[in-house]
Every structure is written in structure tokens, then in C-alpha cells.
Short mmCIF file of C-alpha atoms in Angstrom, two decimals:
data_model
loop_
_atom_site.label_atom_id
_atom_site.label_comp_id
_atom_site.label_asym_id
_atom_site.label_seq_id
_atom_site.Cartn_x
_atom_site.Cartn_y
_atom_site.Cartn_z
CA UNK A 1 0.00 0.00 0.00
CA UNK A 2 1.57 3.52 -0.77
CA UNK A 3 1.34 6.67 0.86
CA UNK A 4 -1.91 7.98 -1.50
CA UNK A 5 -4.10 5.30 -0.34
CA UNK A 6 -3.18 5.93 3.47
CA UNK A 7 -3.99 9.38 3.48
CA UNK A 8 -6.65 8.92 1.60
CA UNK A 9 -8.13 6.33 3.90
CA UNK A 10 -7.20 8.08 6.79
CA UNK A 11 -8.82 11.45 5.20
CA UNK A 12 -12.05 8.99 5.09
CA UNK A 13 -11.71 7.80 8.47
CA UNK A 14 -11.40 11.24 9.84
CA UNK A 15 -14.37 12.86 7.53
CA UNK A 16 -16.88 9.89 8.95
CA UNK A 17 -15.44 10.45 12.85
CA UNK A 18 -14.08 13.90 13.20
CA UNK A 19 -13.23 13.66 16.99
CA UNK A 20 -12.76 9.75 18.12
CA UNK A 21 -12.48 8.48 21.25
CA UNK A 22 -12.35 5.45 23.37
CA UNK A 23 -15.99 3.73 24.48
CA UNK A 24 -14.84 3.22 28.07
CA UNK A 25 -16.50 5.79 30.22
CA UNK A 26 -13.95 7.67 32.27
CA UNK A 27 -13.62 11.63 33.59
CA UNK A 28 -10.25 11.58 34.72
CA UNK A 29 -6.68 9.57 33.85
CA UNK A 30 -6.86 7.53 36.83
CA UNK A 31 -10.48 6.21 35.89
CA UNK A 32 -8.94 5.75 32.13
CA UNK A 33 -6.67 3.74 33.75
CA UNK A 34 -8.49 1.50 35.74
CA UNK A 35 -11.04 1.28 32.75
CA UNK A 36 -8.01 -0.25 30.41
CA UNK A 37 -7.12 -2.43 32.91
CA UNK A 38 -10.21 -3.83 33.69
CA UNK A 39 -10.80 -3.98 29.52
CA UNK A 40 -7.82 -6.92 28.49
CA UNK A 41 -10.12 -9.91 26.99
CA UNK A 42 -13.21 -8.05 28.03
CA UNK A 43 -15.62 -5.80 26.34
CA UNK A 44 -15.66 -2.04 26.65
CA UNK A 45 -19.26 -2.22 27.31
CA UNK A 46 -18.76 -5.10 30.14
CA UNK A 47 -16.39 -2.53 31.77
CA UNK A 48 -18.69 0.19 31.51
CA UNK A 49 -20.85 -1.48 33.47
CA UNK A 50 -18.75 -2.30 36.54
CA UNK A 51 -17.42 0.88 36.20
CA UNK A 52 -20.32 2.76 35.80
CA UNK A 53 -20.91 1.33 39.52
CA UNK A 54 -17.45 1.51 40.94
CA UNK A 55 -16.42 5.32 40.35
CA UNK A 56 -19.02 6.65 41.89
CA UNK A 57 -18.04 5.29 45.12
CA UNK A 58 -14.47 4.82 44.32
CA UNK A 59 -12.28 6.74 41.76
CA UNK A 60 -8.92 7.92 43.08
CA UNK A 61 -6.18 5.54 44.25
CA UNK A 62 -6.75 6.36 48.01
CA UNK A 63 -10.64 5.14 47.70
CA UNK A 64 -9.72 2.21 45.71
CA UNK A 65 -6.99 1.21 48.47
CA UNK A 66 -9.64 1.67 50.91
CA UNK A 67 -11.87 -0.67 49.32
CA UNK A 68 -8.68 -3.72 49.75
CA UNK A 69 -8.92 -6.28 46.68
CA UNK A 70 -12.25 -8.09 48.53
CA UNK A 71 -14.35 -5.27 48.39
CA UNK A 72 -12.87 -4.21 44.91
CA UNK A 73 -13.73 -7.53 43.57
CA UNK A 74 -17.26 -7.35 44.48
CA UNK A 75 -17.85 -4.20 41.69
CA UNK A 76 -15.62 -5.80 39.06
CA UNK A 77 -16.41 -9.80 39.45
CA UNK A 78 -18.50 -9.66 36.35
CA UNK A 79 -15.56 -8.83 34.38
CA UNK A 80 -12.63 -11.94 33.26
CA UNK A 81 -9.98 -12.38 35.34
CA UNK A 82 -11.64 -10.29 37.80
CA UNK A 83 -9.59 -11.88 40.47
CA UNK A 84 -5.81 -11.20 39.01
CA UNK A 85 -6.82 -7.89 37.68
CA UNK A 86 -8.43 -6.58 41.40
CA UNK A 87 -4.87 -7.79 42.92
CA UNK A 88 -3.05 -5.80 40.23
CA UNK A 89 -5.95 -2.40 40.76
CA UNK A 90 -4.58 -2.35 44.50
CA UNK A 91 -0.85 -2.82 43.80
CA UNK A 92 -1.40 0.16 41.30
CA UNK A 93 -3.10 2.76 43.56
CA UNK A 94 -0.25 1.59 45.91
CA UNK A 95 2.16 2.36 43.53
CA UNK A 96 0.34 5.88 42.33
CA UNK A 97 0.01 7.16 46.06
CA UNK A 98 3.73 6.36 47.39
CA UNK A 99 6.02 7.36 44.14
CA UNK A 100 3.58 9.61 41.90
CA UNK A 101 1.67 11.43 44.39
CA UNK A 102 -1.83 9.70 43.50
CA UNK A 103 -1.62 11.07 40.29
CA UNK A 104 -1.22 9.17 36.82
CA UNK A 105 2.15 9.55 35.55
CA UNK A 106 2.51 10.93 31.95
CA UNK A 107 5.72 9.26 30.84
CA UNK A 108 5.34 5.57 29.39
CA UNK A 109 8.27 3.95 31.55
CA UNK A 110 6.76 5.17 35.08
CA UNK A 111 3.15 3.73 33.05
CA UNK A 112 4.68 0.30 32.36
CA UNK A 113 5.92 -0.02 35.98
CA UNK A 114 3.12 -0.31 36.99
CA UNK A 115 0.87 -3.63 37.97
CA UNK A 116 -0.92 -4.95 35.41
CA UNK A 117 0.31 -2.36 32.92
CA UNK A 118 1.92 -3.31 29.47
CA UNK A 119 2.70 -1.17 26.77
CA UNK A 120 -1.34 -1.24 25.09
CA UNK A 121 -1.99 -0.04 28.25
CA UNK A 122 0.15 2.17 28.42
CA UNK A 123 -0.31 3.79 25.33
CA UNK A 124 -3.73 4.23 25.32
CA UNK A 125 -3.36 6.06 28.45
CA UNK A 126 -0.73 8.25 27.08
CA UNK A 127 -2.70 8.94 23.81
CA UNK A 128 -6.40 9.46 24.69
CA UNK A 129 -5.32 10.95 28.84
CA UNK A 130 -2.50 13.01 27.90
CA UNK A 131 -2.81 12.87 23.68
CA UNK A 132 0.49 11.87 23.27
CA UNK A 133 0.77 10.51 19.40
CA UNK A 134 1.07 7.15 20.86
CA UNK A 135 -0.81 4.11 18.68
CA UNK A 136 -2.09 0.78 21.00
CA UNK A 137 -2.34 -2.35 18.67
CA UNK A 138 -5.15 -4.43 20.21
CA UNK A 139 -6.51 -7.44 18.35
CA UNK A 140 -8.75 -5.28 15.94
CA UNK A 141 -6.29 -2.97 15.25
CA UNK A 142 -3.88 -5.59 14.36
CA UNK A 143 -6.20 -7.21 12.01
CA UNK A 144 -7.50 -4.32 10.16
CA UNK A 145 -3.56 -3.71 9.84
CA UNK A 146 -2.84 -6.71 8.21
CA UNK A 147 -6.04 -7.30 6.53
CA UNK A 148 -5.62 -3.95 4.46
CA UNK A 149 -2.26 -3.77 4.03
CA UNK A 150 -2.62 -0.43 5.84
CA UNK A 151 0.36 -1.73 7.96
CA UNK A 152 1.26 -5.08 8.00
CA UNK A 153 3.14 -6.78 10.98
CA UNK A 154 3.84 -10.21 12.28
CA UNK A 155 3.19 -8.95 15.50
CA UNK A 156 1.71 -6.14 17.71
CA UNK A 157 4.67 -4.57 17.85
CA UNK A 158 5.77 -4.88 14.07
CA UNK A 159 1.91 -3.14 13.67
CA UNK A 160 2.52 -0.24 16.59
CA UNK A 161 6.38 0.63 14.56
CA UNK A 162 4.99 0.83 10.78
CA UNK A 163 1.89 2.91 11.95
CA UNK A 164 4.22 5.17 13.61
CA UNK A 165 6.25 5.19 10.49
CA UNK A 166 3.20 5.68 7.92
CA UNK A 167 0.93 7.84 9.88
CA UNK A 168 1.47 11.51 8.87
CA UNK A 169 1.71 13.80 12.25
CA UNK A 170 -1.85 15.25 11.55
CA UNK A 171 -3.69 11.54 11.94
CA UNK A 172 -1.16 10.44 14.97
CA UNK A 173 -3.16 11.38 17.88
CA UNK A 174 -6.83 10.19 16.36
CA UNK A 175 -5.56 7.32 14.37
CA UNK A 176 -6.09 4.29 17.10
CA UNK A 177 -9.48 4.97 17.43
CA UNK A 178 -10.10 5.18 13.92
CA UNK A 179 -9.08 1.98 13.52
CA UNK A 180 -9.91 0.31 16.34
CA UNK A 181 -13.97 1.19 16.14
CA UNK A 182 -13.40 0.46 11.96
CA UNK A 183 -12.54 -3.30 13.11
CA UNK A 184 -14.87 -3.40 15.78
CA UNK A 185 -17.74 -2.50 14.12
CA UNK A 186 -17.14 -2.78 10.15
CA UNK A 187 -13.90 -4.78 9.20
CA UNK A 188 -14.89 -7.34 11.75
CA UNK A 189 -13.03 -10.93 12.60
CA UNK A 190 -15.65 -13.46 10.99
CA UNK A 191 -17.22 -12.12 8.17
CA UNK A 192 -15.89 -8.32 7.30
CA UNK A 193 -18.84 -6.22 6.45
CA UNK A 194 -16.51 -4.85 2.77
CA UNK A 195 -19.80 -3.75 0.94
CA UNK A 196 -20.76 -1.55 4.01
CA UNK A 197 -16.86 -0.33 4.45
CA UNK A 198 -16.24 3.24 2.82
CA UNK A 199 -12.52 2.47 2.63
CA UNK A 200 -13.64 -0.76 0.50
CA UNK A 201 -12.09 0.04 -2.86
CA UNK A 202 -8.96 1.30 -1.35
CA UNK A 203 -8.38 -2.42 0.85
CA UNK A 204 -6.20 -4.93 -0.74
CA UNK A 205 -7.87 -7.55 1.34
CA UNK A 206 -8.32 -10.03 -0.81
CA UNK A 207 -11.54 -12.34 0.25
CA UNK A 208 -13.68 -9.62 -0.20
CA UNK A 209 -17.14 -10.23 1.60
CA UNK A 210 -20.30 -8.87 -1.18
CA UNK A 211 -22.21 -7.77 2.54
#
């Protein structure tokens, strides 16, 4: 794929969803954090709903830590691996309160030091918190990657370094969401919904779908 058909799919992308942003409800970058957390191998909208229940009682580190991982698990225990990812919550806040202060650090090393935060994580944090340029490569993301030819990789990784390579500056900040809710809700696993895509003729996916 060259550099035309990028831009022009990212022009498309950006004309159809001016101002992206995640689907996890949050109001602060401590709640964004707990949200992507909470959100590996589960749904945005399965989050939402613990969350929606948890902040209101608890949404700062100290409040959380109050809570201890029993009383944490109780809002989140309809989410997977609600057990490891309540231990990791607590060691978090833990962390947050005794070497940032309670506040979210905005620097992607002090991020990944963190319990049960990798660099997805970490990135998403950075980009949609702090809008830092910084592209997370999650499972849709990855596919619609490869799929495309947008930006092929082996791995995440591979994905996350040719994005940052291909993406002109102007698309950086806006472009994960783009193309995370693209394979989400249009360019999805199973059966790709191509005849309902508006980047269709510009995909060099080959199995085509006539949806």
C-alpha cells in the first residue's frame, strides 16, 4: 500500500469520525486507567458497566486502596480475570500514592511499571489521557492492519512501529481509534462487512465479503 491510499483512507476515516475516542466511560486519567485495565479480553461495554458502579463510590487511588482487593472484587467480578486484575488495581493505587503522588504519571516507563500495565496499556493512556501521538495495537487494530495492508506486521509490535512510520503527524493522535472502532464495528473478525466499508475500494484484502 503507498502513501496515497493511506492518506486517503485516513482522510475517510477522519471525515466519517471527526473527533474519536475510546468507548470506556472515564472523567479523569486515573479512571482511564483502571477502565483499560479492567478492559484486556473483556468488552468495553462489560467494563462500563462495573465501572459505571465503581467510580461513583471509588475513583482515586486512596478510595480504591480503601476498598482492599475483597471489596474491589465485588464491583468488578463480572468482568474476566476479575480476580488477578483486582490484585493488580490495589498494587497500582499503591504504587500511584507512594512514588507519583496519587496522580497518573505521563511518561510511558513510570506507566509500564506499573501492575498490570503493558505497553497497550500504556499507550492508550498516554494517547487518549494526555494525547500523546502514541498508537495501541489491540486485536482489531492488528487485524485491520494486516487485513488492508494499511500496515502489515507479524506482531503487535511490528503493527505499533509501521503505523508510527506511515501515519502523517496530523492523523497520529486520532488514528487508534479510527481503527480500532473500523474493526470493531465494520472490518470485523468473521465475516468483514466490505460492501458496508467506505474504505472498500482502497483495501487490498483479498476475500472480499459482497455484505
Amino acid at each position: 500500500m503507498n502513501k496515497e491510499k493511506r492518506i486517503e483512507i485516513l482522510k475517510r476515516l477522519r471525515a466519517a469520525n471527526p473527533h474519536p475516542t475510546t468507548e470506556l466511560n472515564f472523567s479523569s486519567p486515573f479512571e482511564l486507567l483502571i477502565a483499560v485495565i479492567l478492559s484486556a479480553q473483556a468488552t468495553d461495554k462489560g467494563v462500563n458497566k462495573a465501572t459505571d458502579k465503581l467510580f461513583p463510590v471509588a475513583n482515586t487511588p486512596q478510595a480504591i486502596l480503601a476498598l482492599g482487593v475483597d471489596g474491589l472484587k465485588e464491583y468488578i467480578k463480572t468482568i474476566g480475570l476479575f480476580n488477578s486484575k483486582a490484585e493488580n488495581i490495589i498494587k497500582t493505587c499503591r504504587d500511584l500514592i507512594e512514588k507519583h503522588h496519587g496522580e497518573v504519571p505521563e511518561d510511558r516507563a513510570a506507566l509500564e511499571a506499573l501492575a498490570g500495565v503493558g505497553r497497550k496499556t500504556a499507550n492508550v493512556v498516554l494517547n487518549t489521557a494526555f494525547g500523546h501521538p502514541t498508537i495501541a495495537v489491540d486485536t482489531h487494530i492488528f487485524r485491520v492492519c494486516n487485513r488492508t495492508g494499511f500496515a502489515p506486521g507479524k506482531d503487535v509490535v511490528k503493527v505499533e512501529e509501521k503505523l508510527i512510520k506511515v501515519v502523517p503527524a496530523e492523523f497520529k493522535v486520532d488514528v487508534h481509534h479510527w481503527l480500532i472502532l473500523h474493526g470493531r464495528y465494520t472490518c470485523v473478525a468473521r465475516k468483514p462487512r466490505c460492501g458496508a466499508c467506505i474504505i472498500e475500494d482502497l483495501c487490498e484484502y483479498k476475500d472480499k465479503t459482497e455484505y
